[in-house]
Tab-separated table of C-alpha atoms in Angstrom:
chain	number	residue	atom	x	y	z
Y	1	UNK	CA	2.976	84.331	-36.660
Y	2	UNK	CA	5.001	87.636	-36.269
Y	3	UNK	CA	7.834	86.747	-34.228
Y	4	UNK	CA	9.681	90.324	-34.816
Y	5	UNK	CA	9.254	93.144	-32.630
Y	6	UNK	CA	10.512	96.737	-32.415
Y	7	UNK	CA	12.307	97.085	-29.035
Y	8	UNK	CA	12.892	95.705	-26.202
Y	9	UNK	CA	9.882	97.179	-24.214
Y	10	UNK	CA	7.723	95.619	-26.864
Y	11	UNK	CA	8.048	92.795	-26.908
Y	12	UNK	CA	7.816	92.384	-22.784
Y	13	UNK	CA	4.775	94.289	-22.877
Y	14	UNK	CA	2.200	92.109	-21.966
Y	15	UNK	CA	3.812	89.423	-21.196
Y	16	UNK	CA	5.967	90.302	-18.093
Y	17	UNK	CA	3.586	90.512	-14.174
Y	18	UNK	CA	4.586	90.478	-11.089
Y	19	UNK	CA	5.522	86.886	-9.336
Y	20	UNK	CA	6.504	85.303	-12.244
Y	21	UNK	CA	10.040	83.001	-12.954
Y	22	UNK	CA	12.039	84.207	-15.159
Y	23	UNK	CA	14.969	82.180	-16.658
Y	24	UNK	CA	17.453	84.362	-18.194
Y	25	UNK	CA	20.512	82.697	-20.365
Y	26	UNK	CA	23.817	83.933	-19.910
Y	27	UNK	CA	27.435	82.605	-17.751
Y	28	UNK	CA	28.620	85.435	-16.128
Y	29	UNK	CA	28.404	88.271	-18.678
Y	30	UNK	CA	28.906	86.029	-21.631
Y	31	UNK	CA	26.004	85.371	-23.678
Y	32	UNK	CA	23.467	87.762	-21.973
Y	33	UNK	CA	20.454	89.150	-23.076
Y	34	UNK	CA	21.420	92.902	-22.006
Y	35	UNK	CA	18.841	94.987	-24.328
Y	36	UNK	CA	15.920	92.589	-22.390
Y	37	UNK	CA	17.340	92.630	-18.953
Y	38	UNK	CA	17.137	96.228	-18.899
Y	39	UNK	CA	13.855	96.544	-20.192
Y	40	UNK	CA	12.251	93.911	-17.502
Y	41	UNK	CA	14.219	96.292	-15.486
Y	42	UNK	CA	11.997	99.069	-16.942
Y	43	UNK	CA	8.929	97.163	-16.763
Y	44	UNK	CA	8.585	97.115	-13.159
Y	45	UNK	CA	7.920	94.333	-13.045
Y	46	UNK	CA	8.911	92.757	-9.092
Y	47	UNK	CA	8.461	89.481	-6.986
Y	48	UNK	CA	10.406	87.817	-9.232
Y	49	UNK	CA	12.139	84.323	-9.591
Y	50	UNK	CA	15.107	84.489	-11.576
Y	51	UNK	CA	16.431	81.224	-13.230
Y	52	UNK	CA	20.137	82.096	-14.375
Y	53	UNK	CA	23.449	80.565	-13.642
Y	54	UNK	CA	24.753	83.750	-12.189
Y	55	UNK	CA	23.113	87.182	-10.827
Y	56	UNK	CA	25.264	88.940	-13.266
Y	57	UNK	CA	27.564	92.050	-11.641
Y	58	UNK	CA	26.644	95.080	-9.559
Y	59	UNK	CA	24.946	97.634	-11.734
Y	60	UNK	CA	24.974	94.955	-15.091
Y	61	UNK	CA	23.234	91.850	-16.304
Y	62	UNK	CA	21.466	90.614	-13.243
Y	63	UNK	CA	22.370	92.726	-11.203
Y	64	UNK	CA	20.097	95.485	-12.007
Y	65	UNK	CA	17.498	94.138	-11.148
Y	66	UNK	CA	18.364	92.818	-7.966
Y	67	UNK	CA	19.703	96.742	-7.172
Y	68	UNK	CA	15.859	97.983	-7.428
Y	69	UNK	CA	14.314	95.047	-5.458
Y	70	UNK	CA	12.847	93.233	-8.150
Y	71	UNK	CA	13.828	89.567	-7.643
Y	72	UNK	CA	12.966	87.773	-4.349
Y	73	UNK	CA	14.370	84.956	-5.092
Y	74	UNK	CA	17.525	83.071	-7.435
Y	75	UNK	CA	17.505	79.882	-8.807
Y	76	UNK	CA	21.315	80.012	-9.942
Y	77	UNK	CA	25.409	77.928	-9.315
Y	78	UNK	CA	27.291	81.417	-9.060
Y	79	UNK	CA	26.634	84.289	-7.313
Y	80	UNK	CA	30.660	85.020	-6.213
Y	81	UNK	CA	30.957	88.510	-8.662
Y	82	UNK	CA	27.565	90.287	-7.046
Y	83	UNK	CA	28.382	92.213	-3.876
Y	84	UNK	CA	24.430	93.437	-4.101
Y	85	UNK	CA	23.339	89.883	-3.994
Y	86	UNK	CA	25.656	88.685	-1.318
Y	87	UNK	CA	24.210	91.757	1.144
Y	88	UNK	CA	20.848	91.110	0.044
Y	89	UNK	CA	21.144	87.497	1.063
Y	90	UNK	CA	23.005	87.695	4.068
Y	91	UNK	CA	20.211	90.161	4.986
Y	92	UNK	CA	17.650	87.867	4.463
Y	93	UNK	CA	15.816	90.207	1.985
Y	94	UNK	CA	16.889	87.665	-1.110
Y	95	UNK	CA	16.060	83.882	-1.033
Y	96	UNK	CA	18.536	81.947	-3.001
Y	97	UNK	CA	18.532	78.223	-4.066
Y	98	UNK	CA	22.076	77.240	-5.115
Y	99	UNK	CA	22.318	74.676	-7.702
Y	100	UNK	CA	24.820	72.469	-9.342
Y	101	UNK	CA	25.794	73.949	-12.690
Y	102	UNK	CA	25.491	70.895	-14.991
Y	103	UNK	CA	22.162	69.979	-12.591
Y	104	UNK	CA	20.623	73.268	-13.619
Y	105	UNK	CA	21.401	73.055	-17.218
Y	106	UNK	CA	19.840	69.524	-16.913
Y	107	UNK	CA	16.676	71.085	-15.098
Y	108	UNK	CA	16.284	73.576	-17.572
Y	109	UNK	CA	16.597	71.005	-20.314
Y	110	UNK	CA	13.994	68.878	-18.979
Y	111	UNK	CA	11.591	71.234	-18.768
Y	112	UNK	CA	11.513	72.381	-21.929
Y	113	UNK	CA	11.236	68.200	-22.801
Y	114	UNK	CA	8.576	67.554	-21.043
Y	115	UNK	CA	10.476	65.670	-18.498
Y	116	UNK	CA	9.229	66.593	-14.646
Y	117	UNK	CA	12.168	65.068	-12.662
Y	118	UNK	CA	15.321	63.112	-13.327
Y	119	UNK	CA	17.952	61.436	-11.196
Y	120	UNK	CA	21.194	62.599	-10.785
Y	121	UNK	CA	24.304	61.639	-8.489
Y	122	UNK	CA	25.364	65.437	-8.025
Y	123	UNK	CA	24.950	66.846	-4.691
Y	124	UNK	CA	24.300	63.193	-3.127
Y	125	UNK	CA	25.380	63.566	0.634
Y	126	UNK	CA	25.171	67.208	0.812
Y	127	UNK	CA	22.771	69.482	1.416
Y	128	UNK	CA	22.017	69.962	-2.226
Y	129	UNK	CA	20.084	66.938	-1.532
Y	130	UNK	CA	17.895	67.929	1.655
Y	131	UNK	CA	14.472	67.399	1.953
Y	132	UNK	CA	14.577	65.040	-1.770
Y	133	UNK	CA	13.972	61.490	-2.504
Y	134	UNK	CA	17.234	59.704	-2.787
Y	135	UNK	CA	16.983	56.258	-4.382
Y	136	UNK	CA	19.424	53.610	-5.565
Y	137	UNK	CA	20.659	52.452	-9.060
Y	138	UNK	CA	22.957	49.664	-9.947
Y	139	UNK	CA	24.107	50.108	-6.274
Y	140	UNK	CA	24.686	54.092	-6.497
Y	141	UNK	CA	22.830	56.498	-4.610
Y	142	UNK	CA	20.920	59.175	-6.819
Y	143	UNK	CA	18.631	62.446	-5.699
Y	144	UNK	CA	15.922	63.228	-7.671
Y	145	UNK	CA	15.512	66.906	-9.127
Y	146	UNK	CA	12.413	68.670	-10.172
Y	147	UNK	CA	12.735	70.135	-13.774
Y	148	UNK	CA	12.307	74.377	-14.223
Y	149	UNK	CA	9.761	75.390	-16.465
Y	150	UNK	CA	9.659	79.232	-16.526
Y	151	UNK	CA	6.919	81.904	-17.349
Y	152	UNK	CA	9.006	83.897	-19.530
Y	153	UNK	CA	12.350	82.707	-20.803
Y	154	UNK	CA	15.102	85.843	-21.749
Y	155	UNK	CA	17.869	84.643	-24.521
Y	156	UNK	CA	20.741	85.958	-26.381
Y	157	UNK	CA	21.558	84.372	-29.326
Y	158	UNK	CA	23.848	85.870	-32.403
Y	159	UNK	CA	21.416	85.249	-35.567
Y	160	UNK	CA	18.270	84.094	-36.437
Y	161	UNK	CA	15.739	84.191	-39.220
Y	162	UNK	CA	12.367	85.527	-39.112
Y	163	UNK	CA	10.746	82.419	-38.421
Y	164	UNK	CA	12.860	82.337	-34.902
Y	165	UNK	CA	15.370	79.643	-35.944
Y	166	UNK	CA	18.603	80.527	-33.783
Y	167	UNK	CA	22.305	80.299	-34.380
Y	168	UNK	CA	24.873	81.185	-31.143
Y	169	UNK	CA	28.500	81.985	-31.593
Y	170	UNK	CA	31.348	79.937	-29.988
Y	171	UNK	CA	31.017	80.185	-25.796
Y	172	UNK	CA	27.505	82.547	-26.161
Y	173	UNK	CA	25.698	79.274	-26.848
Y	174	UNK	CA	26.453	78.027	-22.525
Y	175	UNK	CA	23.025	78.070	-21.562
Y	176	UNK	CA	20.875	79.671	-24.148
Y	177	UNK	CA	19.478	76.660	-25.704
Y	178	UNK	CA	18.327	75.270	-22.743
Y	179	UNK	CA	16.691	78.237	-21.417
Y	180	UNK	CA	15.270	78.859	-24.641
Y	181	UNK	CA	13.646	75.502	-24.490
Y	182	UNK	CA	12.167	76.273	-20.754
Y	183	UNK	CA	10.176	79.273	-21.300
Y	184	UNK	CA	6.919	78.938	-22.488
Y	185	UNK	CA	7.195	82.287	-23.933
Y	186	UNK	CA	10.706	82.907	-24.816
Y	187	UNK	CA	11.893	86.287	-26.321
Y	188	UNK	CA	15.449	86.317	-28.124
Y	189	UNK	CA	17.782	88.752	-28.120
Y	190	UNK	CA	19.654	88.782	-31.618
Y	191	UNK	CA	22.632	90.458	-33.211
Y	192	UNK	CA	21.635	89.637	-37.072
Y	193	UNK	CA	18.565	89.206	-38.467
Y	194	UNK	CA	17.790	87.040	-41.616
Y	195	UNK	CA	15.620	86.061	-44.223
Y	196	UNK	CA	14.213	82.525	-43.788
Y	197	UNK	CA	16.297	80.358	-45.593
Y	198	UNK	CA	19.476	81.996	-45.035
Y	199	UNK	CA	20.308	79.958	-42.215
Y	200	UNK	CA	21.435	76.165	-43.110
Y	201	UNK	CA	19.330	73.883	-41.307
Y	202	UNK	CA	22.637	72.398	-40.066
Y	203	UNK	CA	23.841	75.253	-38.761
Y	204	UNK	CA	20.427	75.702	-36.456
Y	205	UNK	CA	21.059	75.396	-32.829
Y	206	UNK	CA	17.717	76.184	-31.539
Y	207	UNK	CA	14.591	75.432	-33.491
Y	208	UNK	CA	12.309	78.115	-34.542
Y	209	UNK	CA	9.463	76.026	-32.229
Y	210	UNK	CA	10.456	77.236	-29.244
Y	211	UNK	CA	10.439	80.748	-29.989
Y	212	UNK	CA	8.153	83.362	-29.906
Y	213	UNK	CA	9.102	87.023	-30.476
Y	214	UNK	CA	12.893	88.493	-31.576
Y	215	UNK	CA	14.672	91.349	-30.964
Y	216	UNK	CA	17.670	92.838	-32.569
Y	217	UNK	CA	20.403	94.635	-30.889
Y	218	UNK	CA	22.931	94.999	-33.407
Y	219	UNK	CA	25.339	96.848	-31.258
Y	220	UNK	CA	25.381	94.791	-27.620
Y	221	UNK	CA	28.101	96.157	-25.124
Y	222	UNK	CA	29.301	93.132	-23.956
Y	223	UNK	CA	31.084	93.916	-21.111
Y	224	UNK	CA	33.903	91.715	-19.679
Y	225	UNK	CA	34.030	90.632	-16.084
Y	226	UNK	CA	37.583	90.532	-15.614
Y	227	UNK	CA	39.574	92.648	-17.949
Y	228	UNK	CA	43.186	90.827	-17.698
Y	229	UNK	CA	46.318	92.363	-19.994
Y	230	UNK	CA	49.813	91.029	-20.265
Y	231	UNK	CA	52.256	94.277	-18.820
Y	232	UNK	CA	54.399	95.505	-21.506
């Protein structure tokens, strides 16, 4: 199977359509897939779910696509550095459904297991919790969370072979794996490309299983939320 595409556009092609979820990996602007994001920006693609722990900045990650309308609703635990997405949802013209940060990585992890709900003892109490079963282990209350399986998962990762075997570097890995494993088609961003082989199967943090076409953006921006220097 060829895995490698051209561009971008590409390899979202025919796979992108309105109304789908999308899960996109990333914490705050660390570890994004930019290249894609801007492309599903391109697409046109709208009605959107978007699974990602953040909604990115104004005018970057994210947040591009929630500046031309295209997601309707975020499945995310941080939305604090988006000033589109708070006016949006205060509006009511964005739906959002906040989530615990390990609970999502643990929902995304699931899915891509084959495992449709777990217990956990996060947001018992709250209103993280509303409307779910609650049930009792060992004498502790737990809620019970659906996994997230999405249409089209959107990583970044720093190498990978031709075969799609993926290696992330140092805080880029947060939650690329796990949205890797959730999409059942998942494109991958990549900085290096290989040869198969040239990657030790130690050193493999996602298998080449779960993915299905690559991309190479040798030259990402990588953009830093919050620039912070020492004064001279």
């Amino acid at each position: 199977m060829k895995k490698l595409y051209p561009d971008a556009a590409s390899a979202l092609a025919d796979i992108v359509k309105d109304g789908q979820t999308i899960a996109v990996g990333g914490f705050g602007l660390c570890g994004i897939p930019e290249m894609l994001i801007a492309a599903l920006r391109d697409s046109g693609v709208g009605n959107l779910t978007a699974i990602s722990n953040n909604a990115g900045v104004d005018g970057f990650g994210l947040g591009q696509l929630l500046a031309t309308r295209q997601i309707k609703k975020m499945i995310a635990s941080y939305v604090g550095e988006n000033k589109e997405f708070e006016r949006q949802y205060l509006a009511g013209e964005l739906q959002l459904e906040f989530t615990p940060q390990g609970t999502l990585a643990e929902k995304l992890r699931a899915g891509g297991a084959g495992i449709p709900a777990f217990f956990t003892k996060t947001g018992v109490g709250t209103i993280v919790a509303d409307g779910k079963e609650v049930r009792e282990f060992d004498g502790e209350q737990y809620v019970m969370e659906r996994s997230l399986v999405a249409d089209v998962a959107l990583v970044k990762a720093w190498k990978a072979d031709r075969a799609g075997n993926l290696v992330y570097r140092k805080t880029a890995r947060n939650f690329n794996p796990n949205v890797a494993m959730a999409g059942k088609i998942t494109v991958v961003e990549v900085e290096e490309l290989v040869e198969i082989g040239e990657i030790d199967p130690d050193q493999v943090h996602t298998p080449s299983i779960f993915v299905h076409r690559i991309v190479v953006n040798a030259k990402p921006e990588k953009r830093i939320e919050q620039r912070t220097v020492r004064a001279q």
